[in-house]
């Protein structure tokens, strides 16, 4: 509570202090993208984005690293290079939707997305829609949604860039981007390769006596290619096509507690995505139509080599077809209206040869969105929308959302925003049909989400901005896998909880001239209290307790100073205590994951020549050598290093 009060006091005082400094001094700096930049037509929405510097500094890693370091989203990672999922505002991984150019990348089988398989080098822009604000683009995002976009650079001619990175644990990363074309045509090709032995030394607290240890059987290889074509037509129209192929091969290490017999375990993933997109950017009418296909093949294998027994040999094939048409019209200077229709089809074939089990199921789903916005006065805007959903022969006609945005008067621009939304999340196909434990009688999760935001920015554009958001969400029919009520050996899916999530998010960004250079500071903080509200206290000790793996406190801070061709960066992130049992017991050391800080620093220099730039960067990760886990008994790397070399050629 003291941390929250301090954040609020700082939020209220910062504006006055900075305003006083601005009365006598005007600092002219180069304009850059900033966190929480307001988009046209975003009345009442809570939207944020990592700044352009964040995308550049994380170009060689995966989306999970970008989100963990620069957003309030909590990332649950099973280890370096392993599966990583998102927890947005204290909700489950399946409650965060990942959208790529309008195409949903969440697995229809599991309901979630693996963020460790999305290279940052494959995206040009990223932003978040928090809570009910995600209703404008997708459904099922009880926590929020993550949006990724590719955009052509019509101003640039031919160009090519190459990035090579060598890092600790015999890690090598390689990225390339080639853009060709002229006039109304552009072709962009991106390549990625990432491999590591991943032999991480760590201090093993999972055994007695505790000792120094080395992670084994954790190596991985990933590679991908993305091909984009863009054609600009007359009257501000554009046609785009994209093809994305990716493959990964990951060995899965044994738990650091060495529970169970020695085993060989691996997971192989293969994805193919194709998309065709049409956009019309007319002044009074904007049209966006897209059609896409997503094919995912995953092979999971686990055996006990000592007794030559195969525990699992599972193969799943997921196919999804997406179709979306959106039209926005500016009826007048004060009125705008948007309608969106969607029709999607999914099919999942899952088989475990070792267990002689599996299922083959499909799903047809669709939706209609009606969204109206009214600029009532110069300072007040109102928004109202309704989303209707169809799936599994069920029709949900009314999922509403409403919000307002008020521009406050005063010397410093202040915006007050509020939004309240219903939301609806359908069970995944695994929840319904997995053998054993799937439950075809599951109800959809329903929620009511509200948030209130106050945003400020400097009168001098781009100098500083900050925003604080209070959120409240109540979710019924929370789906949870738990031991079978019949006493069987397997777990089963049930609607067992009413979950209450509330808290606040704070984010800020600032920059100023300092000693002939530019200094940039930005950060995020999130307080999240997520509890089970409908358990019977005498039977279930989880009532009123924090959900597992959800930290109450988390945040990050970044500092960068650029002088001519040099840039120095420092960063730190904090993750609070996380419980691994629903009763929140922490008398036994294995039931709680302690808070940790992860700090890093880097130095970068750009050498500019007539036709190309050469970039060098050295970075120290986990500078203080924190010993931590994000998932119980899955060690994360201590202090390690990376060296990056980049070449960029322009015609």
XYZ file of C-alpha atoms in Angstrom:
651
model
C 0.000 0.000 0.000
C 2.865 2.375 0.764
C 4.227 1.785 -2.738
C 0.856 2.660 -4.282
C 0.523 5.853 -2.235
C 4.053 6.857 -3.242
C 3.239 6.318 -6.931
C 0.129 8.500 -6.678
C 2.001 11.285 -4.849
C 4.787 11.222 -7.449
C 2.186 11.318 -10.226
C 0.530 14.418 -8.791
C 3.768 16.223 -7.973
C 5.673 15.507 -11.181
C 3.418 17.686 -13.294
C 3.876 20.739 -11.072
C 7.627 20.342 -10.789
C 8.159 19.894 -14.510
C 5.780 22.705 -15.324
C 7.805 25.094 -13.183
C 10.945 24.108 -15.045
C 9.248 24.740 -18.364
C 8.286 28.317 -17.605
C 11.807 29.599 -18.123
C 13.382 27.034 -20.431
C 12.432 25.590 -23.790
C 14.305 22.461 -24.808
C 14.152 21.517 -28.460
C 14.773 17.855 -29.112
C 14.257 15.414 -31.916
C 10.800 13.845 -31.887
C 10.586 10.119 -31.067
C 7.812 7.619 -30.346
C 6.789 7.634 -26.694
C 4.973 5.249 -24.395
C 1.173 5.612 -24.222
C 0.891 7.696 -27.357
C -2.758 8.510 -28.066
C -4.213 7.139 -31.299
C -6.973 8.906 -33.276
C -10.371 7.553 -32.333
C -9.197 5.989 -29.082
C -11.959 7.535 -26.972
C -11.910 5.984 -23.509
C -9.384 3.308 -24.430
C -6.341 2.279 -22.416
C -3.610 1.741 -24.998
C 0.160 1.726 -24.540
C 3.197 0.790 -26.569
C 6.922 0.210 -26.081
C 8.838 3.120 -27.571
C 10.962 2.870 -30.711
C 14.165 2.568 -28.666
C 12.780 -0.583 -27.015
C 12.203 -2.263 -30.373
C 15.726 -1.402 -31.503
C 17.445 -2.611 -28.334
C 15.579 -5.964 -28.335
C 15.880 -6.653 -32.065
C 17.847 -9.890 -31.574
C 15.546 -11.524 -29.002
C 11.961 -12.748 -28.791
C 8.701 -10.947 -28.028
C 8.643 -12.333 -24.480
C 11.843 -10.407 -23.666
C 10.448 -7.153 -25.089
C 7.214 -7.408 -23.099
C 8.944 -8.460 -19.871
C 11.319 -5.506 -19.979
C 9.165 -2.663 -21.303
C 5.511 -3.311 -20.363
C 3.444 -4.069 -17.234
C 2.718 -7.591 -18.519
C 4.116 -10.425 -16.386
C 5.864 -13.101 -18.462
C 5.949 -16.687 -17.191
C 9.022 -18.334 -18.717
C 10.099 -21.938 -18.263
C 13.707 -20.927 -18.889
C 16.027 -19.302 -21.388
C 14.628 -20.069 -24.868
C 11.743 -22.129 -23.441
C 7.985 -21.629 -23.523
C 6.881 -18.170 -22.352
C 3.302 -16.983 -21.805
C 1.762 -13.690 -20.699
C -0.300 -12.746 -17.654
C -2.106 -9.436 -18.241
C -3.702 -7.761 -15.200
C -3.582 -10.964 -13.170
C -5.427 -13.177 -15.645
C -4.457 -16.515 -17.208
C -2.315 -16.946 -20.321
C -5.385 -17.804 -22.410
C -6.954 -14.459 -21.427
C -4.313 -12.520 -23.400
C -4.828 -12.497 -27.165
C -1.844 -12.111 -29.515
C -2.796 -10.385 -32.778
C -0.444 -10.125 -35.789
C -1.746 -7.742 -38.490
C -5.289 -8.675 -37.433
C -4.531 -12.437 -37.385
C -4.997 -14.147 -34.007
C -1.931 -16.251 -33.113
C -3.398 -17.884 -29.994
C -3.587 -21.651 -30.232
C -7.201 -22.871 -30.623
C -6.026 -26.065 -28.915
C -4.407 -24.591 -25.781
C -5.937 -21.109 -25.872
C -2.613 -19.330 -25.282
C 0.348 -18.144 -27.370
C 4.040 -18.998 -26.920
C 5.770 -15.605 -26.968
C 9.230 -17.194 -27.155
C 8.514 -18.069 -30.806
C 7.897 -14.499 -32.029
C 11.123 -12.705 -33.105
C 11.128 -8.963 -32.424
C 12.999 -8.589 -35.736
C 9.824 -9.711 -37.511
C 7.689 -6.769 -36.351
C 7.736 -3.035 -37.072
C 5.293 -1.896 -34.401
C 3.772 -3.263 -31.188
C 1.118 -1.975 -28.800
C -1.143 -3.170 -25.998
C -4.864 -2.766 -25.415
C -5.523 -3.059 -21.690
C -8.580 -4.781 -20.222
C -11.896 -4.009 -21.896
C -10.200 -1.724 -24.426
C -9.283 -4.887 -26.342
C -12.970 -5.293 -27.226
C -12.469 -2.873 -30.117
C -10.230 -5.402 -31.888
C -10.901 -8.885 -30.504
C -12.902 -10.885 -27.981
C -11.800 -13.186 -25.183
C -9.120 -10.830 -23.869
C -10.150 -10.724 -20.226
C -6.759 -9.242 -19.359
C -5.893 -7.449 -22.577
C -4.436 -7.990 -26.028
C -1.014 -7.680 -27.674
C -0.892 -6.307 -31.211
C 1.950 -6.657 -33.718
C 2.164 -4.995 -37.117
C 4.313 -4.941 -40.239
C 4.469 -1.701 -42.204
C 6.170 -0.893 -45.518
C 8.632 1.983 -45.706
C 7.557 3.754 -48.895
C 10.132 6.526 -48.434
C 13.113 4.157 -48.442
C 14.563 2.603 -51.558
C 16.600 -0.570 -51.584
C 18.087 -1.470 -48.215
C 19.598 -4.415 -46.387
C 20.514 -5.019 -42.767
C 22.267 -7.836 -40.949
C 22.628 -8.409 -37.213
C 24.898 -11.013 -35.635
C 25.021 -11.663 -31.910
C 27.231 -13.944 -29.857
C 26.294 -14.522 -26.239
C 27.071 -16.653 -23.220
C 26.234 -20.369 -23.142
C 27.442 -20.716 -26.756
C 24.487 -18.727 -28.057
C 24.348 -17.339 -31.582
C 21.625 -15.158 -33.086
C 21.415 -13.924 -36.674
C 18.849 -11.588 -38.238
C 18.627 -10.193 -41.770
C 16.201 -7.838 -43.498
C 16.193 -7.020 -47.218
C 13.869 -4.452 -48.797
C 13.588 -3.994 -52.547
C 11.195 -2.341 -54.960
C 10.359 1.129 -56.150
C 7.359 3.268 -56.939
C 4.190 1.475 -55.867
C 5.779 -1.882 -55.005
C 7.786 -3.062 -52.009
C 9.207 -6.466 -51.097
C 10.516 -7.124 -47.584
C 12.293 -10.333 -46.626
C 13.283 -11.151 -43.026
C 15.385 -14.073 -41.803
C 16.133 -15.290 -38.275
C 18.290 -18.037 -36.761
C 18.837 -18.609 -33.038
C 20.684 -21.468 -31.352
C 22.187 -22.106 -27.931
C 23.733 -24.924 -25.907
C 22.045 -23.257 -22.927
C 24.335 -24.875 -20.358
C 23.454 -22.394 -17.631
C 25.324 -22.522 -14.300
C 23.048 -21.867 -11.325
C 22.821 -22.294 -7.578
C 20.518 -25.247 -6.934
C 18.229 -24.674 -3.958
C 15.969 -27.538 -5.019
C 18.151 -30.264 -3.516
C 19.684 -30.937 -0.119
C 22.348 -30.012 0.500
C 22.105 -27.007 -1.827
C 24.941 -26.743 -4.334
C 26.234 -25.182 -7.524
C 24.853 -26.931 -10.586
C 24.656 -26.737 -14.393
C 21.513 -26.964 -16.494
C 21.688 -29.862 -18.956
C 19.624 -30.980 -21.936
C 18.325 -27.432 -22.475
C 19.744 -26.637 -25.935
C 17.524 -25.190 -28.639
C 17.517 -24.198 -32.305
C 15.073 -21.800 -33.948
C 14.900 -20.382 -37.450
C 12.283 -18.470 -39.421
C 11.624 -16.544 -42.620
C 8.993 -13.865 -43.302
C 8.261 -12.620 -46.826
C 6.122 -9.506 -47.342
C 4.806 -7.932 -50.555
C 3.089 -4.532 -50.724
C 1.370 -2.863 -53.669
C 0.108 0.713 -53.351
C -2.867 1.433 -55.578
C -4.495 4.710 -56.511
C -6.609 6.744 -54.093
C -4.721 5.671 -50.937
C -5.360 1.950 -51.313
C -2.923 -0.869 -50.545
C -2.753 -4.636 -50.985
C -0.368 -6.717 -48.866
C 0.539 -10.399 -48.672
C 2.713 -12.123 -46.081
C 4.181 -15.620 -45.729
C 5.782 -16.705 -42.437
C 7.498 -20.041 -41.857
C 9.154 -20.959 -38.575
C 10.593 -24.060 -36.927
C 12.027 -24.715 -33.475
C 13.629 -27.712 -31.796
C 13.946 -27.486 -28.006
C 15.259 -30.009 -25.530
C 13.506 -29.732 -22.174
C 15.692 -30.052 -19.070
C 14.781 -31.935 -15.929
C 13.524 -29.969 -12.941
C 16.328 -28.601 -10.767
C 14.835 -30.592 -7.881
C 15.546 -33.775 -9.894
C 12.135 -35.176 -9.033
C 11.347 -38.430 -10.806
C 13.532 -40.643 -12.957
C 16.071 -39.395 -15.493
C 14.375 -38.590 -18.770
C 14.808 -37.477 -22.353
C 12.317 -34.763 -23.250
C 11.940 -32.453 -26.230
C 9.425 -30.333 -28.114
C 9.440 -29.510 -31.822
C 7.242 -26.741 -33.235
C 6.572 -25.811 -36.837
C 4.389 -22.898 -37.952
C 3.259 -21.657 -41.340
C 1.199 -18.486 -41.671
C -0.169 -16.803 -44.779
C -2.150 -13.578 -45.017
C -3.735 -11.411 -47.694
C -4.729 -7.876 -46.683
C -6.486 -4.916 -48.297
C -6.584 -1.358 -46.913
C -8.321 1.810 -48.066
C -7.124 4.982 -46.311
C -9.664 7.463 -47.663
C -10.375 10.567 -45.578
C -14.003 9.804 -44.740
C -13.866 6.021 -45.039
C -11.294 3.452 -43.998
C -11.646 -0.160 -45.135
C -9.617 -3.092 -43.877
C -10.157 -6.617 -45.139
C -7.942 -9.603 -44.429
C -7.892 -13.352 -44.848
C -5.312 -15.599 -43.233
C -4.263 -19.180 -42.605
C -2.303 -20.500 -39.620
C -0.885 -24.042 -39.505
C 0.906 -25.302 -36.379
C 2.504 -28.702 -35.865
C 3.859 -29.644 -32.429
C 5.615 -32.877 -31.457
C 6.228 -33.544 -27.757
C 8.269 -36.560 -26.635
C 9.274 -37.830 -23.183
C 10.875 -41.109 -22.188
C 12.662 -42.711 -19.235
C 15.877 -44.015 -20.852
C 16.931 -46.104 -17.848
C 13.984 -48.437 -18.299
C 13.376 -47.642 -21.991
C 9.816 -46.551 -21.336
C 8.095 -43.895 -23.473
C 5.811 -41.748 -21.328
C 4.539 -39.415 -24.069
C 4.786 -39.308 -27.848
C 2.246 -36.632 -28.734
C 1.622 -34.995 -32.093
C -0.859 -32.171 -32.626
C -1.804 -30.377 -35.841
C -3.760 -27.125 -35.665
C -5.266 -25.380 -38.683
C -7.046 -22.042 -38.556
C -8.641 -19.906 -41.256
C -9.369 -16.259 -40.411
C -11.520 -13.779 -42.326
C -12.136 -10.206 -41.227
C -13.754 -7.153 -42.784
C -13.776 -3.743 -41.088
C -15.143 -0.427 -42.295
C -14.862 2.879 -40.431
C -16.726 5.992 -41.523
C -16.354 9.581 -40.395
C -19.991 10.604 -40.651
C -19.190 14.162 -39.596
C -16.537 16.053 -37.691
C -18.065 14.772 -34.443
C -19.403 11.325 -35.351
C -17.605 8.166 -36.463
C -18.894 4.629 -36.815
C -17.109 1.294 -37.222
C -18.464 -2.130 -38.045
C -16.449 -5.339 -38.145
C -17.444 -8.846 -39.189
C -15.377 -11.981 -38.618
C -15.688 -15.632 -39.581
C -13.060 -18.151 -38.471
C -12.667 -21.916 -38.661
C -10.346 -24.089 -36.541
C -9.480 -27.762 -36.664
C -7.291 -29.657 -34.202
C -5.977 -33.210 -34.545
C -4.224 -34.354 -31.361
C -2.820 -37.828 -30.754
C -0.608 -39.330 -28.054
C 0.683 -42.629 -29.423
C 2.235 -43.689 -26.124
C -1.048 -43.252 -24.232
C -3.322 -44.283 -27.117
C -5.414 -41.154 -26.670
C -6.343 -38.027 -28.583
C -9.136 -36.174 -30.327
C -10.103 -34.670 -33.679
C -12.402 -31.654 -33.365
C -13.230 -28.475 -35.231
C -14.859 -25.152 -34.404
C -16.668 -22.525 -36.460
C -16.832 -19.090 -34.887
C -17.858 -15.623 -35.956
C -18.581 -12.181 -34.640
C -20.037 -8.753 -35.365
C -18.818 -5.493 -33.844
C -20.698 -2.179 -33.894
C -18.731 0.770 -32.526
C -19.816 4.401 -32.422
C -17.836 7.429 -31.232
C -19.130 10.937 -30.600
C -17.002 14.015 -29.960
C -19.658 15.784 -27.903
C -17.556 18.905 -27.290
C -14.000 19.948 -27.956
C -13.038 18.363 -24.631
C -15.480 15.466 -24.189
C -15.696 12.308 -26.280
C -18.038 9.337 -25.790
C -17.741 5.780 -27.090
C -20.183 2.869 -27.184
C -19.810 -0.564 -28.776
C -21.408 -3.976 -28.827
C -19.834 -7.242 -29.864
C -21.850 -10.347 -30.774
C -20.201 -13.778 -30.823
C -21.049 -17.123 -32.409
C -19.259 -20.398 -31.642
C -20.131 -24.105 -31.314
C -23.731 -23.367 -32.374
C -24.106 -20.841 -29.569
C -25.036 -17.205 -30.097
C -24.022 -14.502 -27.610
C -25.770 -11.355 -28.886
C -24.845 -8.745 -26.297
C -21.299 -8.021 -25.067
C -21.275 -4.231 -24.519
C -18.612 -1.664 -23.768
C -18.709 2.070 -23.149
C -16.273 4.808 -22.296
C -15.540 8.501 -22.237
C -12.526 10.772 -22.540
C -12.335 14.262 -21.055
C -9.636 16.804 -21.870
C -9.131 18.750 -18.649
C -8.330 22.450 -18.760
C -5.111 23.819 -17.323
C -1.521 24.683 -18.127
C -0.549 21.016 -18.418
C -2.581 18.781 -20.780
C -4.508 16.285 -18.638
C -6.823 13.589 -19.996
C -9.334 11.665 -17.884
C -10.451 8.364 -19.433
C -12.838 5.649 -18.270
C -14.150 2.430 -19.743
C -16.492 -0.336 -18.599
C -16.932 -3.526 -20.598
C -18.432 -6.938 -20.546
C -16.212 -9.687 -21.866
C -16.536 -13.305 -22.861
C -13.950 -16.067 -23.207
C -14.859 -19.443 -24.662
C -13.133 -22.679 -23.551
C -10.222 -23.925 -25.634
C -10.560 -27.204 -27.511
C -8.246 -28.862 -24.967
C -10.554 -27.700 -22.164
C -13.460 -29.371 -23.927
C -12.036 -32.503 -25.528
C -8.626 -33.427 -24.063
C -8.431 -37.118 -23.108
C -8.448 -37.650 -20.216
C -9.867 -34.683 -18.318
C -11.584 -32.570 -20.961
C -15.075 -31.371 -20.080
C -17.529 -30.813 -22.930
C -19.979 -29.244 -20.480
C -17.779 -26.269 -19.614
C -19.356 -22.829 -19.535
C -17.697 -19.804 -21.093
C -15.887 -17.420 -18.762
C -17.731 -14.118 -18.388
C -16.326 -10.916 -17.007
C -16.993 -7.266 -16.267
C -13.969 -5.012 -16.572
C -13.623 -1.326 -15.776
C -10.737 1.091 -15.645
C -10.133 4.759 -14.907
C -7.053 6.562 -16.242
C -5.465 9.960 -15.773
C -2.841 10.898 -18.354
C -0.575 13.946 -18.445
C 1.950 15.182 -20.962
C 4.271 18.154 -21.183
C 3.181 21.301 -23.017
C 6.371 20.909 -25.074
C 5.518 17.910 -27.229
C 7.442 14.734 -26.437
C 9.313 16.050 -23.391
C 7.508 13.852 -20.860
C 4.251 12.012 -20.295
C 2.787 9.796 -17.611
C -0.393 7.836 -17.030
C -1.918 6.054 -14.068
C -4.765 3.551 -14.494
C -6.955 1.920 -11.859
C -8.652 -1.301 -12.983
C -11.279 -3.671 -11.614
C -12.349 -6.974 -13.150
C -14.739 -9.685 -11.951
C -14.685 -12.979 -13.861
C -17.248 -15.775 -13.403
C -16.868 -19.438 -14.397
C -13.059 -19.273 -14.315
C -11.806 -22.474 -15.981
C -9.221 -24.388 -13.988
C -7.546 -27.780 -14.315
C -7.469 -29.612 -10.979
C -7.275 -33.193 -9.614
C -10.274 -35.270 -10.639
C -13.202 -35.175 -8.202
C -13.689 -38.922 -8.783
C -10.265 -39.674 -7.351
C -8.806 -40.686 -10.724
C -5.090 -40.158 -11.421
C -5.645 -37.442 -14.020
C -6.626 -33.768 -13.802
C -9.820 -32.365 -15.294
C -11.186 -28.999 -16.408
C -14.012 -27.356 -14.453
C -15.665 -23.985 -13.921
C -14.605 -23.586 -10.318
C -13.923 -19.972 -9.502
C -15.153 -16.433 -9.351
C -12.016 -14.334 -9.652
C -11.621 -10.682 -8.683
C -8.710 -8.737 -10.164
C -8.001 -5.138 -9.206
C -5.010 -2.869 -9.083
C -3.227 -0.085 -10.882
C -0.761 0.480 -13.702
C 1.605 3.420 -13.891
C 3.837 4.313 -16.819
C 5.959 7.300 -17.696
C 8.384 8.468 -20.353
C 10.641 11.511 -20.497
C 13.596 12.900 -22.402
C 15.748 16.014 -22.263
C 19.017 17.481 -23.476
C 22.012 16.746 -21.263
C 25.613 17.741 -22.046
C 25.008 17.940 -25.809
C 23.293 14.577 -25.722
C 19.783 13.275 -25.113
C 18.776 11.367 -22.016
C 15.644 9.207 -22.035
C 13.965 7.659 -19.014
C 10.875 5.457 -19.027
C 9.300 2.870 -16.796
C 6.258 0.862 -15.760
C 4.822 -0.295 -12.461
C 1.881 -2.639 -11.834
C 0.082 -3.543 -8.620
C -2.151 -6.565 -9.185
C -4.383 -8.189 -6.578
C -6.106 -11.244 -8.053
C -8.087 -13.485 -5.710
C -10.495 -16.406 -5.686
C -13.809 -15.152 -4.266
C -16.251 -18.069 -4.268
C -14.439 -20.882 -2.446
C -15.824 -22.102 0.889
C -13.271 -21.091 3.573
C -13.665 -24.260 5.646
C -13.060 -26.489 2.624
C -10.821 -24.488 0.306
C -8.101 -22.326 1.832
C -7.693 -20.400 -1.437
C -10.605 -18.014 -0.736
C -9.364 -14.437 -0.797
C -5.817 -15.555 -1.634
C -3.640 -14.360 -4.500
C -3.780 -16.651 -7.544
C -0.657 -18.694 -8.157
C 2.188 -17.207 -10.217
C 0.684 -13.706 -10.114
C 3.003 -11.128 -8.468
C 1.348 -8.283 -6.587
C 4.173 -5.901 -7.477
C 6.163 -5.699 -10.706
C 7.890 -2.941 -12.617
C 10.780 -1.887 -14.805
C 12.925 1.202 -15.324
C 15.099 2.190 -18.301
C 17.675 4.933 -18.695
C 19.475 5.781 -21.949
C 21.929 8.553 -22.798
C 22.795 9.215 -26.440
C 25.699 11.424 -27.459
C 26.477 11.656 -31.172
C 27.060 8.036 -32.220
C 27.258 6.632 -28.673
C 24.404 5.266 -26.553
C 24.638 3.965 -22.996
C 21.693 2.124 -21.450
C 20.825 0.888 -18.000
C 17.768 -1.116 -17.028
C 16.288 -2.874 -14.045
C 13.116 -4.871 -13.459
C 11.426 -6.106 -10.306
C 9.110 -9.072 -9.813
C 7.419 -9.588 -6.463
C 6.687 -12.749 -4.518
C 4.664 -15.412 -6.338
C 2.872 -18.306 -4.702
C 2.797 -21.790 -6.209
C -0.068 -23.107 -4.072
C -3.569 -21.639 -4.000
C -3.526 -21.468 -0.183
C -0.552 -19.054 -0.381
C 1.387 -21.143 2.127
C 5.035 -20.157 2.346
C 6.218 -21.910 5.486
C 7.913 -24.490 3.267
C 10.538 -23.046 0.960
C 9.316 -24.933 -2.098
C 5.897 -23.252 -2.024
C 6.921 -19.680 -2.775
C 9.065 -17.897 -5.341
C 10.883 -14.983 -3.758
C 11.029 -11.438 -5.195
C 13.951 -10.600 -7.453
C 15.627 -7.714 -9.281
C 17.259 -8.181 -12.694
C 19.592 -5.378 -13.800
C 21.486 -4.886 -17.044
C 23.588 -2.325 -18.878
C 24.886 -1.865 -22.414
C 27.049 0.388 -24.563
C 26.461 0.955 -28.274
C 28.259 2.851 -31.007
C 27.315 3.529 -34.613
C 30.010 4.063 -37.249
C 28.584 5.885 -40.255
C 30.004 5.511 -43.752
C 28.819 6.775 -47.114
C 26.537 3.843 -47.998
C 26.245 1.843 -44.804
C 26.223 2.015 -41.005
C 28.103 -0.312 -38.686
C 26.645 -0.811 -35.189
C 28.435 -2.473 -32.287
C 26.903 -3.226 -28.892
C 28.044 -5.012 -25.780
C 25.584 -5.855 -23.027
C 25.763 -7.325 -19.541
C 22.589 -9.175 -18.561
C 21.604 -9.766 -14.928
C 24.504 -7.590 -13.837
C 24.109 -8.352 -10.127
C 23.857 -12.102 -10.689
C 20.383 -12.588 -9.222
C 19.471 -16.226 -8.576
C 15.789 -16.520 -9.472
C 13.013 -18.606 -10.996
C 9.892 -17.570 -12.879
C 8.450 -21.104 -12.770
C 9.103 -23.371 -9.781
C 12.311 -25.420 -10.204
C 13.103 -23.843 -13.592
C 16.352 -21.845 -13.157
C 16.979 -18.619 -15.050
C 20.472 -17.481 -16.138
C 22.722 -15.493 -13.814
C 25.153 -12.854 -15.056
C 25.842 -13.320 -18.773
C 27.025 -11.295 -21.751
C 26.283 -10.599 -25.393
C 28.073 -8.833 -28.246
C 26.113 -7.584 -31.252
C 27.363 -6.470 -34.650
C 24.969 -4.814 -37.092
C 25.360 -3.725 -40.716
C 22.853 -1.552 -42.549
C 23.143 -0.662 -46.223
C 20.964 1.889 -48.005
C 20.823 2.816 -51.657
